[in-house]
PDB file of C-alpha atoms in Angstrom:
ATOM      1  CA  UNK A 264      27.971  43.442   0.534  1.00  0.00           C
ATOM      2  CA  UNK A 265      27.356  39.394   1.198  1.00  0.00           C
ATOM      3  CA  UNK A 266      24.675  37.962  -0.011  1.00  0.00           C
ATOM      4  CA  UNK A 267      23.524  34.416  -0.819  1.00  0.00           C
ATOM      5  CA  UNK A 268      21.523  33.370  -3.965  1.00  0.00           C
ATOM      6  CA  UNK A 269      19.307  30.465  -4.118  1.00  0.00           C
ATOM      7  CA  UNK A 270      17.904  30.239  -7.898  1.00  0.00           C
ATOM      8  CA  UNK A 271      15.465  28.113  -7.289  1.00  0.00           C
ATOM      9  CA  UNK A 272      12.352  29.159  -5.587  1.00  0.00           C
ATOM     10  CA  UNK A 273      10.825  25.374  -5.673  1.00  0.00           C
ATOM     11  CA  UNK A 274      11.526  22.286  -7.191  1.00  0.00           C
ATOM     12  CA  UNK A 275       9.841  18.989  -7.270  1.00  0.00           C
ATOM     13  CA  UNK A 276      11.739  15.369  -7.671  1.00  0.00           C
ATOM     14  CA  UNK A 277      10.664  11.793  -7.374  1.00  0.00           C
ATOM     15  CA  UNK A 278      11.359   9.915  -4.375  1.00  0.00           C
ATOM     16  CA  UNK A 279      13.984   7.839  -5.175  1.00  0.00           C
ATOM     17  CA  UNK A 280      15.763  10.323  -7.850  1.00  0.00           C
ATOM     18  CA  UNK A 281      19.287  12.350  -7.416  1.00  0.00           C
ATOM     19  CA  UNK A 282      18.948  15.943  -6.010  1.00  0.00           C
ATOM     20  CA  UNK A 283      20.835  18.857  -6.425  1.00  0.00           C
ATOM     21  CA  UNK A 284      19.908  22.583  -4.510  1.00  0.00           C
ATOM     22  CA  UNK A 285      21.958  25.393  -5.839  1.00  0.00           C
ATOM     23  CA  UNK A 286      23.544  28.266  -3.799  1.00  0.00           C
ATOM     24  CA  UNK A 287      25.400  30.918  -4.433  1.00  0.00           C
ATOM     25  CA  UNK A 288      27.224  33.498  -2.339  1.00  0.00           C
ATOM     26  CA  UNK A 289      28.878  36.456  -2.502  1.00  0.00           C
ATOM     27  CA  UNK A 290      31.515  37.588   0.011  1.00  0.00           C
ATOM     28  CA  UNK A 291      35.089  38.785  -0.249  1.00  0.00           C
ATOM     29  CA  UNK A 292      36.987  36.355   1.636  1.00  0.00           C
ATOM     30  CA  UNK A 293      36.656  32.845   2.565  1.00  0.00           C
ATOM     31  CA  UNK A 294      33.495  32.503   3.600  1.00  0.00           C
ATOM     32  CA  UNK A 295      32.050  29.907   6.194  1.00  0.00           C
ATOM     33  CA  UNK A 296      28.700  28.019   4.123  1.00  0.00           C
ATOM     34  CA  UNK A 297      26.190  26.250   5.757  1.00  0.00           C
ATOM     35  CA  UNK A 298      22.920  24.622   4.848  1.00  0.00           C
ATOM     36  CA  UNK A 299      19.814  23.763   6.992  1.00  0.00           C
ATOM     37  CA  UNK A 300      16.486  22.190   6.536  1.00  0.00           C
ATOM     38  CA  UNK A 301      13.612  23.734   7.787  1.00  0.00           C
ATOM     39  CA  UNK A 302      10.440  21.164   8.179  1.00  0.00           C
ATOM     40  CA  UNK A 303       6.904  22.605   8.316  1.00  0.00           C
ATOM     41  CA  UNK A 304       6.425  23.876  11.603  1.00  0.00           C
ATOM     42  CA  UNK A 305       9.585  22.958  12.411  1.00  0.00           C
ATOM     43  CA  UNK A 306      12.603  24.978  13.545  1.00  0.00           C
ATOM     44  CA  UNK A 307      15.811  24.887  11.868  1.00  0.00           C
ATOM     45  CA  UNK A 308      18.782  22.043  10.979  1.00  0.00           C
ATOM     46  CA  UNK A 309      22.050  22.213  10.286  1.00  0.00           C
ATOM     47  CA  UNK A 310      22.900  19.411   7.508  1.00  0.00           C
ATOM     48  CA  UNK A 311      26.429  20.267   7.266  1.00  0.00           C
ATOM     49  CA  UNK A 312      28.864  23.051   7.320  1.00  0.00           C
ATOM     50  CA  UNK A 313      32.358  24.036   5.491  1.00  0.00           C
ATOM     51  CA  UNK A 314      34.849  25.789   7.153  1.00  0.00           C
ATOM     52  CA  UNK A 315      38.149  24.881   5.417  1.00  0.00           C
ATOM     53  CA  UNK A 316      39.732  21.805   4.135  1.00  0.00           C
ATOM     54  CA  UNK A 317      38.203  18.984   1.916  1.00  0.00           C
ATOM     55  CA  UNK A 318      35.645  20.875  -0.448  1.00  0.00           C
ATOM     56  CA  UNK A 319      33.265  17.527  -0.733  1.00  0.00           C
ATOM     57  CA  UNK A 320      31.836  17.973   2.985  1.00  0.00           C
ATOM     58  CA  UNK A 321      28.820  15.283   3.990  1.00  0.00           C
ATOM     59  CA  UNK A 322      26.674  15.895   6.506  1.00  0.00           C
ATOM     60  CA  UNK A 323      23.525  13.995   7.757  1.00  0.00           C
ATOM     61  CA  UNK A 324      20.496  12.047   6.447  1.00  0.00           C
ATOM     62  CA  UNK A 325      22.762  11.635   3.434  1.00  0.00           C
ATOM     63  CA  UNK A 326      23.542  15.027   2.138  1.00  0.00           C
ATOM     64  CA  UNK A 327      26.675  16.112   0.795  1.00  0.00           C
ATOM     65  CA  UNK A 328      27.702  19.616  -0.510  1.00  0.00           C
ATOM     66  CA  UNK A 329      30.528  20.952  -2.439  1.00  0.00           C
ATOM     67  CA  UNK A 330      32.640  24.432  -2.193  1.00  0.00           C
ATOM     68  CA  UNK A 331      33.693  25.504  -5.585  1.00  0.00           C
ATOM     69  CA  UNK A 332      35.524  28.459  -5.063  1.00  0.00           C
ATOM     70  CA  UNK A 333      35.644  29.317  -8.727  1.00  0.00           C
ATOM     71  CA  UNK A 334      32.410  29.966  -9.336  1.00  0.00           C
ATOM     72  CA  UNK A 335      31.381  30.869  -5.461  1.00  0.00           C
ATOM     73  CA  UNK A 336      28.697  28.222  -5.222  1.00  0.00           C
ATOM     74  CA  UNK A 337      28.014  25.632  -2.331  1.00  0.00           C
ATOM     75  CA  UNK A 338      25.652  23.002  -3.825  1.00  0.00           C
ATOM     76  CA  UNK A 339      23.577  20.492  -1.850  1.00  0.00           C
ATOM     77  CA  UNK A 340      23.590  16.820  -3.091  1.00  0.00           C
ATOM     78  CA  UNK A 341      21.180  13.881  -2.541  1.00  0.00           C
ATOM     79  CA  UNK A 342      21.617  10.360  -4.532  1.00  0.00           C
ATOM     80  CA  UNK A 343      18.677   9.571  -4.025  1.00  0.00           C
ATOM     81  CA  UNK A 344      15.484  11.565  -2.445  1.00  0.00           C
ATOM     82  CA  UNK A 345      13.195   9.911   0.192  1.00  0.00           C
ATOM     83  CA  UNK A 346       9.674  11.574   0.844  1.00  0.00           C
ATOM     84  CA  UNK A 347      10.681  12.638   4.067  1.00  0.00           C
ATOM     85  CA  UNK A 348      13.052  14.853   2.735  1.00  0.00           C
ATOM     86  CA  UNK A 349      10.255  17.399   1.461  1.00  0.00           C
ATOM     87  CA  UNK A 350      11.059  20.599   3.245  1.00  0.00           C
ATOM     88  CA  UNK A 351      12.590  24.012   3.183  1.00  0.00           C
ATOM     89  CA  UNK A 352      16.190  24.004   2.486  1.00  0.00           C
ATOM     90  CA  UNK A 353      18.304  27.265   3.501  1.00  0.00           C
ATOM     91  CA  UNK A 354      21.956  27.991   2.122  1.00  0.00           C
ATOM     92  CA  UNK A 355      23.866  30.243   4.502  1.00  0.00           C
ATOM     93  CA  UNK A 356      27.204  32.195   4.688  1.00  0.00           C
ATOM     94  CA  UNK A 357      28.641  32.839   8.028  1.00  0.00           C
ATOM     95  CA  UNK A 358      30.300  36.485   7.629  1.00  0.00           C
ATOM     96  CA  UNK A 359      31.960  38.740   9.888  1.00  0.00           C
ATOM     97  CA  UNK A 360      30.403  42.209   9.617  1.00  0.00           C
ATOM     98  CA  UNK A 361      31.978  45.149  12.129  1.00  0.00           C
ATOM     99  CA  UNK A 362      33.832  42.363  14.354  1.00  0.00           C
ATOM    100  CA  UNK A 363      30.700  40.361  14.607  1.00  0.00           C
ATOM    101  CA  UNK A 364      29.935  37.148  13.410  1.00  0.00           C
ATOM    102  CA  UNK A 365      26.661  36.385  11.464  1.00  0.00           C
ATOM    103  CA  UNK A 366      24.378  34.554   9.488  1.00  0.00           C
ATOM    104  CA  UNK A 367      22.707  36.044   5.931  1.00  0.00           C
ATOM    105  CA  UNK A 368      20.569  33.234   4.377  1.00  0.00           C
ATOM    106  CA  UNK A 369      19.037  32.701   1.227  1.00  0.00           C
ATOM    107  CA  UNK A 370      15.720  33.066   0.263  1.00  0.00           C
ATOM    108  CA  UNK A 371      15.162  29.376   0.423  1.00  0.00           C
ATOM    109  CA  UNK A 372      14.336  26.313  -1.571  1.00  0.00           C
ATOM    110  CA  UNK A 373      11.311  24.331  -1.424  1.00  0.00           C
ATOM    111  CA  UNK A 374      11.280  20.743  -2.212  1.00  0.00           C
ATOM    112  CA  UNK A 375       9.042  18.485  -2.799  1.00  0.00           C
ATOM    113  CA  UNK A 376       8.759  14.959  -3.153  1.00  0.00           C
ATOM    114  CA  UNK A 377       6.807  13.094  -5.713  1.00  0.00           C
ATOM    115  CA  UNK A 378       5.874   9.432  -4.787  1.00  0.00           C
TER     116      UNK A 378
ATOM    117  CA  UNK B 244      26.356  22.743  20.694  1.00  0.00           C
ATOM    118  CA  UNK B 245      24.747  24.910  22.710  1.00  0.00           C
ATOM    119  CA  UNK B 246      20.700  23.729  23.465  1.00  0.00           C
ATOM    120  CA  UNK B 247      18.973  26.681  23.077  1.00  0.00           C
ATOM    121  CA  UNK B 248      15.364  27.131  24.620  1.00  0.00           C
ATOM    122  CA  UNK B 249      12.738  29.636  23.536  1.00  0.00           C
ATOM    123  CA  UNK B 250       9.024  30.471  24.992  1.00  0.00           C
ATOM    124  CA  UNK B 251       6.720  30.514  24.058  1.00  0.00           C
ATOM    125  CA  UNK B 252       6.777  28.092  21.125  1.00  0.00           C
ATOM    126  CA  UNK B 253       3.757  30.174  19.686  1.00  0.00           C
ATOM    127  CA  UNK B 254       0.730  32.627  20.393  1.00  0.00           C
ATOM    128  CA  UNK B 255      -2.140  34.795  18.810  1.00  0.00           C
ATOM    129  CA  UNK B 256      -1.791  38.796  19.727  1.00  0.00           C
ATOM    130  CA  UNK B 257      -4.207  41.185  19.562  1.00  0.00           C
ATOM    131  CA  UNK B 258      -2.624  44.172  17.622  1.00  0.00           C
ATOM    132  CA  UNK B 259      -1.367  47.190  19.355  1.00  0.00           C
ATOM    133  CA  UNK B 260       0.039  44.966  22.250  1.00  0.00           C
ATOM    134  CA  UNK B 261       3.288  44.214  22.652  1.00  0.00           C
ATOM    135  CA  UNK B 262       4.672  40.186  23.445  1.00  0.00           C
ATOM    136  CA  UNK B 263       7.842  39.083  25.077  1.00  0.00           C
ATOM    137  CA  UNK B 264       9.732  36.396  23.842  1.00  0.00           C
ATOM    138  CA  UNK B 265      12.420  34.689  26.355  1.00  0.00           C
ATOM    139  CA  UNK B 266      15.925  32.846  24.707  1.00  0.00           C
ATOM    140  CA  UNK B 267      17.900  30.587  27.136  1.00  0.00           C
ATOM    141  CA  UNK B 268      20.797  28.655  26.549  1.00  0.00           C
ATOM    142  CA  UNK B 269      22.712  26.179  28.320  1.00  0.00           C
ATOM    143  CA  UNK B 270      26.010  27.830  27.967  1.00  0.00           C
ATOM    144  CA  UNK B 271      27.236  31.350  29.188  1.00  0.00           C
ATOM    145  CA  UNK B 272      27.745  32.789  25.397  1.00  0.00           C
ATOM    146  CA  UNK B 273      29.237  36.099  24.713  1.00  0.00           C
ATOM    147  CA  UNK B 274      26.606  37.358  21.269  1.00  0.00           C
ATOM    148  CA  UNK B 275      23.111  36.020  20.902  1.00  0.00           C
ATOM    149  CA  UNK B 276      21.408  37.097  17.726  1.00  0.00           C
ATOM    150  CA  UNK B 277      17.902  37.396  16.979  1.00  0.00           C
ATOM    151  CA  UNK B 278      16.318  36.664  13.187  1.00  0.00           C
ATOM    152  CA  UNK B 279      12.680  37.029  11.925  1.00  0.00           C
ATOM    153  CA  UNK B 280      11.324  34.768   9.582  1.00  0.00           C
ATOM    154  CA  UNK B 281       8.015  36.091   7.894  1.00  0.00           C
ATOM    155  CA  UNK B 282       5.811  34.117   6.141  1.00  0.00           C
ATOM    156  CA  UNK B 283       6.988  32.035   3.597  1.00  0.00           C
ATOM    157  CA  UNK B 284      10.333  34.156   3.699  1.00  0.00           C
ATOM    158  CA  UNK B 285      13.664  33.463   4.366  1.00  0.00           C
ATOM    159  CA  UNK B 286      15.569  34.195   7.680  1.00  0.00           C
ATOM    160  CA  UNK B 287      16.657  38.115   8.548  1.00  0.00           C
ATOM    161  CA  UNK B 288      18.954  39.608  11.570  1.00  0.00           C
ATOM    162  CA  UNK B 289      17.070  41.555  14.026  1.00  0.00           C
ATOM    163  CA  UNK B 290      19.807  42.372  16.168  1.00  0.00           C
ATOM    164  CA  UNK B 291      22.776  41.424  17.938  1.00  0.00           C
ATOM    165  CA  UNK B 292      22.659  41.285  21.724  1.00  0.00           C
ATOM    166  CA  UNK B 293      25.921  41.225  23.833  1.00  0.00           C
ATOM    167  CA  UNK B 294      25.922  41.523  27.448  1.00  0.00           C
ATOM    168  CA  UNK B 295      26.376  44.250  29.681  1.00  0.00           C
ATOM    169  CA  UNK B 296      25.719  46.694  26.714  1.00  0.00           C
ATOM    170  CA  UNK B 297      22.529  47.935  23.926  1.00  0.00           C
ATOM    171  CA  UNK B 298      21.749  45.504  21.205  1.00  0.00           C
ATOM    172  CA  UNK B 299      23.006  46.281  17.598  1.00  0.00           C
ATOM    173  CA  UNK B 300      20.185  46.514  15.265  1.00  0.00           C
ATOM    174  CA  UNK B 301      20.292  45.627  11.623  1.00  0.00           C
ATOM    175  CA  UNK B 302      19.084  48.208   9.273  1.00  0.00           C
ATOM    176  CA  UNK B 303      15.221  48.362   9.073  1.00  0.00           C
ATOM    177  CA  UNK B 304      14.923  47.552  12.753  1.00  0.00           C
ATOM    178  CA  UNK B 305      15.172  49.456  15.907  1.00  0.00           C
ATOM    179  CA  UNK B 306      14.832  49.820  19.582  1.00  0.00           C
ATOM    180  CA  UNK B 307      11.627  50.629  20.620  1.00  0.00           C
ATOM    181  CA  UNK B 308       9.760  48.440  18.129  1.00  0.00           C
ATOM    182  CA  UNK B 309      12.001  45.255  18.879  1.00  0.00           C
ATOM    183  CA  UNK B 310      13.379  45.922  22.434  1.00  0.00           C
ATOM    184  CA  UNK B 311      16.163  43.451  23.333  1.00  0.00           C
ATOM    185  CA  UNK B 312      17.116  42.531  27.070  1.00  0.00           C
ATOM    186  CA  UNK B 313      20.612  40.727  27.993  1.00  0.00           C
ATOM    187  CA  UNK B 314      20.486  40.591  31.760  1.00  0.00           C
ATOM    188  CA  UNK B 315      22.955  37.404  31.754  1.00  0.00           C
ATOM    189  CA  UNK B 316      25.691  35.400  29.420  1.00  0.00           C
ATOM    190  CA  UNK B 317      22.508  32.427  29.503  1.00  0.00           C
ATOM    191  CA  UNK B 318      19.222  34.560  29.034  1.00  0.00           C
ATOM    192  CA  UNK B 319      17.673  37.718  26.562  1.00  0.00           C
ATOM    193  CA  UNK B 320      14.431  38.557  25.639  1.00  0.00           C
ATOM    194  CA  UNK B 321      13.110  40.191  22.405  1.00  0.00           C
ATOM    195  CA  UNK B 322      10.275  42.045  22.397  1.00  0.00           C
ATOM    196  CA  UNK B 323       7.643  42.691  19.860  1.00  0.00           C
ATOM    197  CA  UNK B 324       6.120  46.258  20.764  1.00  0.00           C
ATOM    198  CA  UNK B 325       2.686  47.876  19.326  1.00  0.00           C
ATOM    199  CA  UNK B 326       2.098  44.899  17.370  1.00  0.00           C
ATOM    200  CA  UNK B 327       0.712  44.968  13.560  1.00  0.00           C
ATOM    201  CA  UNK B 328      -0.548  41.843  11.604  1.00  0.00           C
ATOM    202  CA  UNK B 329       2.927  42.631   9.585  1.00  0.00           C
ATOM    203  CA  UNK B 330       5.073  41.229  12.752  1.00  0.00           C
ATOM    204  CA  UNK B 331       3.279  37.693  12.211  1.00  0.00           C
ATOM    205  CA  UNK B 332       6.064  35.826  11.942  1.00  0.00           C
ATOM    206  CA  UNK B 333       8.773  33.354  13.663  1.00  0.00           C
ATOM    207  CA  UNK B 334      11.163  34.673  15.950  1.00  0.00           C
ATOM    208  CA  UNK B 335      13.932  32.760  16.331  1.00  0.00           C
ATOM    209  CA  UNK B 336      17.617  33.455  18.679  1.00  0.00           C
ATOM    210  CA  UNK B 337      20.800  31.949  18.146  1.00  0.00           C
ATOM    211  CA  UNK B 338      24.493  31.830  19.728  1.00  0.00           C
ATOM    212  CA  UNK B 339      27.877  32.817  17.717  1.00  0.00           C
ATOM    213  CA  UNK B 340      28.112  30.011  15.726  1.00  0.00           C
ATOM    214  CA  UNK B 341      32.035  29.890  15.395  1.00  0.00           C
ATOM    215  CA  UNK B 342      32.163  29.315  19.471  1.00  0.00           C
ATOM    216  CA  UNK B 343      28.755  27.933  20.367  1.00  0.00           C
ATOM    217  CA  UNK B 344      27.841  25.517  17.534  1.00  0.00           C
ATOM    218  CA  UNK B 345      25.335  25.828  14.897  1.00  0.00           C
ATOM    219  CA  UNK B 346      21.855  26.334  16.208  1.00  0.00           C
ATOM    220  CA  UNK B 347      18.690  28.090  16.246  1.00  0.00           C
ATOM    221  CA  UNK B 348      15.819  27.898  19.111  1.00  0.00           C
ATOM    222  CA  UNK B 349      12.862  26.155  18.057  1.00  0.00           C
ATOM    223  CA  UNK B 350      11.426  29.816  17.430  1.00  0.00           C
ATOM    224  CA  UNK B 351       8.664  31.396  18.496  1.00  0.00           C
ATOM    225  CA  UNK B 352       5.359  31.632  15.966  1.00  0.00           C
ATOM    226  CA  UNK B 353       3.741  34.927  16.278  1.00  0.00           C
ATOM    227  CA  UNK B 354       0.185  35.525  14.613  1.00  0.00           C
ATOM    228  CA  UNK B 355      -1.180  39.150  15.317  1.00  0.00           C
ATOM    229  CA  UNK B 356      -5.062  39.525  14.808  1.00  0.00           C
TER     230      UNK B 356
END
């Protein structure tokens, strides 16, 4: 069965450090990966998205996440962390299930941001 | 993308009633999907609604406690029947992401009293 694993339930960084969100998936072909941010009170969005091609994808406010097949992770990258950036991160695998395609998210990441 | 619009953006249920929540996008899409996100939880199917046909509900969930209507390729509605303070939660719909683009209403925040 897919699934997606996010090991860590909350993590705290200062604002101007490097960031790294883990994810890991499981799902027996090439799966499409996905990560959102999810603000408080907000609704969800998509940072970026890997289909195919160049596993180093970047995607916006900065992010950047790489596909390593090898070890079936899809890891979210920041440089350098702004306070705004404290929020609810979601990994996601897009899988086809019965000839329908769908989301199954991870449990979630929540980050925040230490002045 | 496809802009997808939900109502309403939140309300406050008495239990044992039942509350309607309307999806519509800009695009005719084939598969809209509903999710439920519970508090402090992540994100979890509800069900799968094509038109023209009965919604495909994920294990855990059926038909007459989440009622799904797909009267058009632009419009559904889920419904949240007999309500419990365990549905407090955000409802959210969403298009097939491989043909629509990659997005989620704003979602609909449900507290049942």
């Amino acid at each position: 069965a897919q699934s997606v694993t996010q090991p860590d339930i909350h993590i705290t960084v200062s604002e101007g450090a490097s960031l790294e969100l883990r994810c890991n998936y499981s799902y027996g072909a090439t799966p499409y990966l996905f990560w959102y941010v999810q603000s408080p009170g907000q609704g969800l969005q998509l940072l970026l998205k890997y289909f195919s091609g160049d596993t180093l994808v970047q995607g916006i406010k900065g992010f950047e996440a790489e596909f390593k097949r090898s070890q079936s992770s899809f890891n979210l990258r920041k440089p350098s962390v702004h306070w705004s950036d404290a929020a609810e991160y979601f990994c996601a695998v897009g899988a086809l299930t019965s000839g329908t395609y769908k989301y199954i998210f991870g449990t979630g990441t929540r980050l925040k941001v230490l002045a | 993308s496809a802009v997808i619009s939900q109502k309403p953006s939140r309300d406050i249920c008495q239990r044992g009633t039942s509350l309607t929540i309307q999806c519509q996008v800009d695009s005719q899409v084939t598969m809209m999907f509903w999710y439920r996100q519970q508090p402090g939880q992540s994100l979890t199917l509800i069900a799968t609604a094509n038109q023209g046909s009965e919604a495909t509900y994920e294990s855990g969930f059926v038909i007459d406690k989440f009622p799904i209507s797909r009267p058009n390729l632009t419009f559904s509605t889920l419904t949240v029947s007999n309500m419990s303070p365990e549905d407090s939660s955000i409802y959210l719909c969403s298009v097939d992401p491989t043909e629509y683009g990659y997005t989620f209403g704003s979602g609909t925040r449900l507290t049942v009293v």
